[in-house]
CSV table of C-alpha atoms and ligand atoms in Angstrom, one decimal:
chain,number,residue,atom,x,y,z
Z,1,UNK,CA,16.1,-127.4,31.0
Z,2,UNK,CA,16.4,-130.1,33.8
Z,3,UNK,CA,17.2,-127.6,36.6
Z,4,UNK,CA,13.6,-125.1,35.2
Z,5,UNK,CA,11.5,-128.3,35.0
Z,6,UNK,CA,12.4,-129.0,38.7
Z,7,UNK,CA,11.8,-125.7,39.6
Z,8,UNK,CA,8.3,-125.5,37.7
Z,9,UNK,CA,7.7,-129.1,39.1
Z,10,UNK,CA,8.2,-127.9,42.9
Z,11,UNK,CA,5.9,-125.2,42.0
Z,12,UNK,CA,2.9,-127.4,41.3
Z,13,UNK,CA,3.9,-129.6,44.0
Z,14,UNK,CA,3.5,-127.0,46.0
Z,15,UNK,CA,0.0,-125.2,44.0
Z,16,UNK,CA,-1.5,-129.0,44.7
Z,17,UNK,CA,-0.6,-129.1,48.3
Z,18,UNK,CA,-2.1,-125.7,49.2
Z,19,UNK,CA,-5.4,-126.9,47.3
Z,20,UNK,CA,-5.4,-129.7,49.7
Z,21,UNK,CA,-4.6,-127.9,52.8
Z,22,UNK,CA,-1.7,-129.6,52.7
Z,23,UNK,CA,2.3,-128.4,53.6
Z,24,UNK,CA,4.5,-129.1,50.6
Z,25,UNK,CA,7.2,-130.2,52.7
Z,26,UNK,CA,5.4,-133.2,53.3
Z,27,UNK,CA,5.3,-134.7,49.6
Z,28,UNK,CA,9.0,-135.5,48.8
Z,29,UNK,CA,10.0,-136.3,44.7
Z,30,UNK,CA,11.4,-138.5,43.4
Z,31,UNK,CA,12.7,-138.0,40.2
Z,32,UNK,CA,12.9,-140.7,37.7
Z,33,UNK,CA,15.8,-141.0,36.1
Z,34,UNK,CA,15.5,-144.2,34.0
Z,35,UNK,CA,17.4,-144.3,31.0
Z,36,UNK,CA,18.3,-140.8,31.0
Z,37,UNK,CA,22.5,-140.8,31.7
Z,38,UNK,CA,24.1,-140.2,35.4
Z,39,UNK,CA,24.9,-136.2,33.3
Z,40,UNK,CA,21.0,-135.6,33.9
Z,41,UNK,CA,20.9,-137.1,37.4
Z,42,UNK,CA,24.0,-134.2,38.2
Z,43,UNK,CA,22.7,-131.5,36.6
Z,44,UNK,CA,19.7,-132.7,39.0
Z,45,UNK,CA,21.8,-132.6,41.7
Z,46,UNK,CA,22.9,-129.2,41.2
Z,47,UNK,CA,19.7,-127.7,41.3
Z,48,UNK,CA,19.2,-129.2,45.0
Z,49,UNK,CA,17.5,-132.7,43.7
Z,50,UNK,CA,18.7,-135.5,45.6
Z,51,UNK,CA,16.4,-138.5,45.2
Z,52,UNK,CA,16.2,-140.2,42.1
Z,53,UNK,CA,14.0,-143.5,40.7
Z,54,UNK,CA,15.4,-146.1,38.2
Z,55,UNK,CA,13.5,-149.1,37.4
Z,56,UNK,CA,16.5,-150.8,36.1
Z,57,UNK,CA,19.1,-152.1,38.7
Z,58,UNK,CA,22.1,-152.4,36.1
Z,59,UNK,CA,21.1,-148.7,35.6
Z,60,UNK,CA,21.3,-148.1,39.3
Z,61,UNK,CA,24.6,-149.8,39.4
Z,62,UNK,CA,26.0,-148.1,36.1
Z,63,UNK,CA,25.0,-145.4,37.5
Z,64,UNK,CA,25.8,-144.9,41.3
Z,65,UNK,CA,29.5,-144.3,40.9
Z,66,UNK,CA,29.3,-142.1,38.3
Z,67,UNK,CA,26.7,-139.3,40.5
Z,68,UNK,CA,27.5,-137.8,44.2
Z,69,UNK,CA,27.0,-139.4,47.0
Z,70,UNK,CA,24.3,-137.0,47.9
Z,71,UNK,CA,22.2,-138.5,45.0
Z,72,UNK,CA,19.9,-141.3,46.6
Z,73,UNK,CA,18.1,-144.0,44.6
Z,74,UNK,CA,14.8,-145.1,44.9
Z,75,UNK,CA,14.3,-148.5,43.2
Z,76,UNK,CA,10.5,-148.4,41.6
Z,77,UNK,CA,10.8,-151.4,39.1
Z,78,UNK,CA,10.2,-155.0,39.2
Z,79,UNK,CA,13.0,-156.6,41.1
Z,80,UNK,CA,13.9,-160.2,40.8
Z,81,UNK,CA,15.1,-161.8,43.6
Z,82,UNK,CA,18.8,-162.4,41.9
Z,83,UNK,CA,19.4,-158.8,41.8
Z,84,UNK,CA,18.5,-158.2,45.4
Z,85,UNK,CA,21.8,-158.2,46.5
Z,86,UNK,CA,22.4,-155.2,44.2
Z,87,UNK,CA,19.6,-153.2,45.6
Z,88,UNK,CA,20.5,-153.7,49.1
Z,89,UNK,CA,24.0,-152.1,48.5
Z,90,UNK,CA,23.2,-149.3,46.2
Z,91,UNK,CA,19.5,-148.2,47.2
Z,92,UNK,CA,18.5,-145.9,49.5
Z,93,UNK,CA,14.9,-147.3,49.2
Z,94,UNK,CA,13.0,-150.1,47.5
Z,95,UNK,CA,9.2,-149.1,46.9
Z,96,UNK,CA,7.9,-152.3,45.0
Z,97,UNK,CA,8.3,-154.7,47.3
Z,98,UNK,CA,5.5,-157.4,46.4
Z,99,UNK,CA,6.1,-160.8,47.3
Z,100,UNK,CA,7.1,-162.4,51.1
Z,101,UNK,CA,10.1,-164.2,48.6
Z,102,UNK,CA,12.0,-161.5,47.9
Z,103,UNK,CA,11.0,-159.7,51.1
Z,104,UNK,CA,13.3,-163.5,52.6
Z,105,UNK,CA,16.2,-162.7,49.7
Z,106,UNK,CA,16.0,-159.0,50.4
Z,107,UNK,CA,16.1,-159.4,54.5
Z,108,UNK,CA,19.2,-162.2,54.3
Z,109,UNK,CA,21.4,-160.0,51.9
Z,110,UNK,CA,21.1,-157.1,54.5
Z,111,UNK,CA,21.8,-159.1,57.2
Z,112,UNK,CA,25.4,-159.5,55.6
Z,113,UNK,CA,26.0,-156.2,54.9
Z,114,UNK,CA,24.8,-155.4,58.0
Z,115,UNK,CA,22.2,-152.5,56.9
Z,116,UNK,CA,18.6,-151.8,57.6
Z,117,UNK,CA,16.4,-150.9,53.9
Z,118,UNK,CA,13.2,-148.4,54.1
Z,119,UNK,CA,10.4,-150.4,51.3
Z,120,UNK,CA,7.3,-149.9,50.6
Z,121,UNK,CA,5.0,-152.3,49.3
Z,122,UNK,CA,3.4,-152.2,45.9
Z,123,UNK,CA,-0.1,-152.6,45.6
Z,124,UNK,CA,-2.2,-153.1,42.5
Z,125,UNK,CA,-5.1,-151.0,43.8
Z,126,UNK,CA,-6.7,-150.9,40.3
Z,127,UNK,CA,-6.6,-155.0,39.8
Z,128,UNK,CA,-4.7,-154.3,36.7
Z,129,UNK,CA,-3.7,-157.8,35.1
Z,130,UNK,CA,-1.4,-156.0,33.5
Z,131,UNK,CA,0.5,-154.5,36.8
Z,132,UNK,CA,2.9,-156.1,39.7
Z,133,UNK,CA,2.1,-155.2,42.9
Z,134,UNK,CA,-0.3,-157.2,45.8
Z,135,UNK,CA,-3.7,-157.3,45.2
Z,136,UNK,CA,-5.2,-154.9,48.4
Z,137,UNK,CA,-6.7,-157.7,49.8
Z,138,UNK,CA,-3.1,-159.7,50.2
Z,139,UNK,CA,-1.6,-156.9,51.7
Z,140,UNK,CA,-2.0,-157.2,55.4
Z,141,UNK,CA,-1.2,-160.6,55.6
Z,142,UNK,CA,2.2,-160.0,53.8
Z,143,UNK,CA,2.8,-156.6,56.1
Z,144,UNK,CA,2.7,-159.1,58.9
Z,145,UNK,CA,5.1,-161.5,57.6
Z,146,UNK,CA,7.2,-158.6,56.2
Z,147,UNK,CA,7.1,-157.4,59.5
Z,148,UNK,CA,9.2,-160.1,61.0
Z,149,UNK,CA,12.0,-159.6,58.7
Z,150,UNK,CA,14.5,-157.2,61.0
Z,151,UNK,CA,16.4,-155.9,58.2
Z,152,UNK,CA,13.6,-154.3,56.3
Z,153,UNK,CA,11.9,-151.4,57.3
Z,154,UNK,CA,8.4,-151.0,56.0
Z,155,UNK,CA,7.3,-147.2,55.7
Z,156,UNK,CA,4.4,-147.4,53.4
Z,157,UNK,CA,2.6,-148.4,49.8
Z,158,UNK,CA,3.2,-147.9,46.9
Z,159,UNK,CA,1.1,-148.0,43.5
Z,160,UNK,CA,0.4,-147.2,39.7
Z,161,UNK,CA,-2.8,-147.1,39.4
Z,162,UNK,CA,-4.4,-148.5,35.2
Z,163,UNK,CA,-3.2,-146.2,32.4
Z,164,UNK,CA,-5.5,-143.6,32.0
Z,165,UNK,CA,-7.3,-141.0,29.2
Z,166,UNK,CA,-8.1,-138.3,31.8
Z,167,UNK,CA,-6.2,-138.3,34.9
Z,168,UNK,CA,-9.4,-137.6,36.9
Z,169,UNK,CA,-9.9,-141.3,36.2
Z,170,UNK,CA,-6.8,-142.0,38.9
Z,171,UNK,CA,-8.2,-140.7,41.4
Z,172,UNK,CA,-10.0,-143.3,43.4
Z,173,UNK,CA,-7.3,-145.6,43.0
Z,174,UNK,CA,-5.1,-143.3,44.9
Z,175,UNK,CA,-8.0,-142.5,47.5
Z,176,UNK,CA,-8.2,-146.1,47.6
Z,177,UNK,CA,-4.6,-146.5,48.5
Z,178,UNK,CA,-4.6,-143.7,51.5
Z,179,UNK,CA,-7.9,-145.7,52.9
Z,180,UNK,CA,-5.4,-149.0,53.0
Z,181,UNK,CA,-3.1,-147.3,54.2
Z,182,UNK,CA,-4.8,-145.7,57.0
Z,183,UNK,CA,-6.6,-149.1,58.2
Z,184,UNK,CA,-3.2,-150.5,58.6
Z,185,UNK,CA,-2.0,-147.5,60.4
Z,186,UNK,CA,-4.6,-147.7,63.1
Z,187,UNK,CA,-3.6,-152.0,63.4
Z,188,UNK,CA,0.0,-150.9,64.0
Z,189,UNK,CA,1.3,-152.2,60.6
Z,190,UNK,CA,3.8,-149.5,59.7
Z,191,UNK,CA,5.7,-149.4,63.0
Z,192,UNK,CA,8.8,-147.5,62.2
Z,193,UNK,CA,7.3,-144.8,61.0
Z,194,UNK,CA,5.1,-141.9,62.1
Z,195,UNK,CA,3.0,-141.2,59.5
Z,196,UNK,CA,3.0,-143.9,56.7
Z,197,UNK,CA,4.4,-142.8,52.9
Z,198,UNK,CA,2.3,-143.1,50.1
Z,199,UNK,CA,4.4,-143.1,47.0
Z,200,UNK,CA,1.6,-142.4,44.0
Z,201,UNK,CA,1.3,-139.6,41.1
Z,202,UNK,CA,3.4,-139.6,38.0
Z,203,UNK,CA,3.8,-136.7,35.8
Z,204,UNK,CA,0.6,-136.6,34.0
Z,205,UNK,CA,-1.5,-137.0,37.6
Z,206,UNK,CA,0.6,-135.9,40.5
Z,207,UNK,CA,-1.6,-133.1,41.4
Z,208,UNK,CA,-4.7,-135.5,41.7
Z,209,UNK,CA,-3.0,-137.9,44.0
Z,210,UNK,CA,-1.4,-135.2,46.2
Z,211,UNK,CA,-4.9,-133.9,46.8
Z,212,UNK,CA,-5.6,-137.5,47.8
Z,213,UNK,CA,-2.6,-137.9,50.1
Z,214,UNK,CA,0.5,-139.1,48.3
Z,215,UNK,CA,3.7,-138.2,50.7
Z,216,UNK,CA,5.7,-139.1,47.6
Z,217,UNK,CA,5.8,-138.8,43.9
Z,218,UNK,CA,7.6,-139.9,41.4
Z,219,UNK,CA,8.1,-138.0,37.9
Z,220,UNK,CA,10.0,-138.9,35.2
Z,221,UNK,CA,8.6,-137.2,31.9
Z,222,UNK,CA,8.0,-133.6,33.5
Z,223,UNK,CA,11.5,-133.2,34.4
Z,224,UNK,CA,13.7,-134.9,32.3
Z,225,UNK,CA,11.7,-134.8,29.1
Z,226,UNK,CA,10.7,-137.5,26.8
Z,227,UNK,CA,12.8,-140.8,27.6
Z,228,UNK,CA,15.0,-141.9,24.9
A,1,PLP,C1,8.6,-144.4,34.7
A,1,PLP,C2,7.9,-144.4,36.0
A,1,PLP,C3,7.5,-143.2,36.6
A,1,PLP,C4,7.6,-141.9,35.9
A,1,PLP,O1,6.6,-141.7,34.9
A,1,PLP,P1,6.4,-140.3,34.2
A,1,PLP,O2,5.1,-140.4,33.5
A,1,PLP,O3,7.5,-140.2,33.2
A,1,PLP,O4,6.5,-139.2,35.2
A,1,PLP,C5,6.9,-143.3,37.8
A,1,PLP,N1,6.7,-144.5,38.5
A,1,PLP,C6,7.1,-145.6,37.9
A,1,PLP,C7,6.9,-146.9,38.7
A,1,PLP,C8,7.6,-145.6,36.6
A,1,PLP,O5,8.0,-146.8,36.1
């Protein structure tokens, strides 16, 4: 079932990219893989998946030994600042990076295991009180700061926008984000990468925010089914 939902999955990846004018190769997934077992993530893997999200990092760590090496996890939860020595050694990228604190914890653990981490930074584009992230109008003065930390490169934003009815109702949040995004691209902010990423669309409104942009979503539900 896992290996048809990715393969129906890539398909509307695809359908929404061509809408947009836009070439599916440039909107990677990320499958989220939160408290479904490291079986689903290889059975993943076996159908050519290779990035996966958890929101949990005892999950990530339960999980990384038990999954190839090809498997790379994308860390999309909240993480606390204790755990950030964790994250630096099994994630490939963090994408909720939302405070210059942990951005300082995050930077110093790297710097002892002498590796470089690809973030993005979370915003909360909707002003949700009920969401983490950086309020958009925090987030340049944090890029800049973030900026200074060698370890960490920053690649792009990140957000979820407010639960939704209709999915169309997401959609100027994520237009919102690729407008931050792009003023910060033209002020130099993202300079390790060519075009920023902008991680946003879940399963129930991916195809609205790749028309609006995203380089990167992240879908759980479609793939893996309902999470126990
Ligand atoms: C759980 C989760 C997802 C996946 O949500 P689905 O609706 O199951 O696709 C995506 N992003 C974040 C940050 C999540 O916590």
């Amino acid at each position: 079932m896992i290996v048809q939902n990715i393969r129906i999955v890539k398909e509307r990846i695809a359908e929404a990219a061509q809408k947009a004018g836009r070439q599916p190769e440039n909107i990677k997934l990320v499958a989220v893989s939160k408290h479904f077992p490291a079986d689903s993530i290889r059975e993943a893997v076996d159908a050519g998946q290779n990035i996966f999200g958890e929101n949990y990092i005892q999950e990530v760590q339960a999980k990384r030994g038990l999954v190839p090496a090809e498997a790379v996890f994308h860390f999309i939860g909240h993480l606390q600042s204790n755990k950030a020595k964790i994250a630096a050694e099994t994630c490939g990228m963090l994408e909720t990076l939302d405070s210059y604190k942990l951005g300082v914890t995050l930077n110093s653990q790297l710097e002892n295991l002498k590796k470089n981490l690809d973030i993005l930074i979370q915003v909360n584009i909707g002003n949700d009180p009920r969401k983490t992230g950086v309020a958009a109008d925090e987030v340049e003065a944090l890029l800049i700061k973030i900026n200074e930390l060698t370890r960490l490169r920053v690649c792009g934003l990140m957000t979820m926008p407010p639960l939704a009815t209709d999915p169309e109702q997401s959609r100027p949040h994520f237009r919102n984000l690729r407008i931050l995004s792009e003023k910060f691209a033209a002020k130099n902010l993202f300079p390790h990468v060519a075009t920023p990423e902008l991680s946003m669309g879940m399963s129930d409104d991916f195809h609205i925010a790749i028309e609006e942009g995203s380089t990167i979503v992240r879908i759980g539900t479609a793939i893996f089914g309902h999470r126990p």
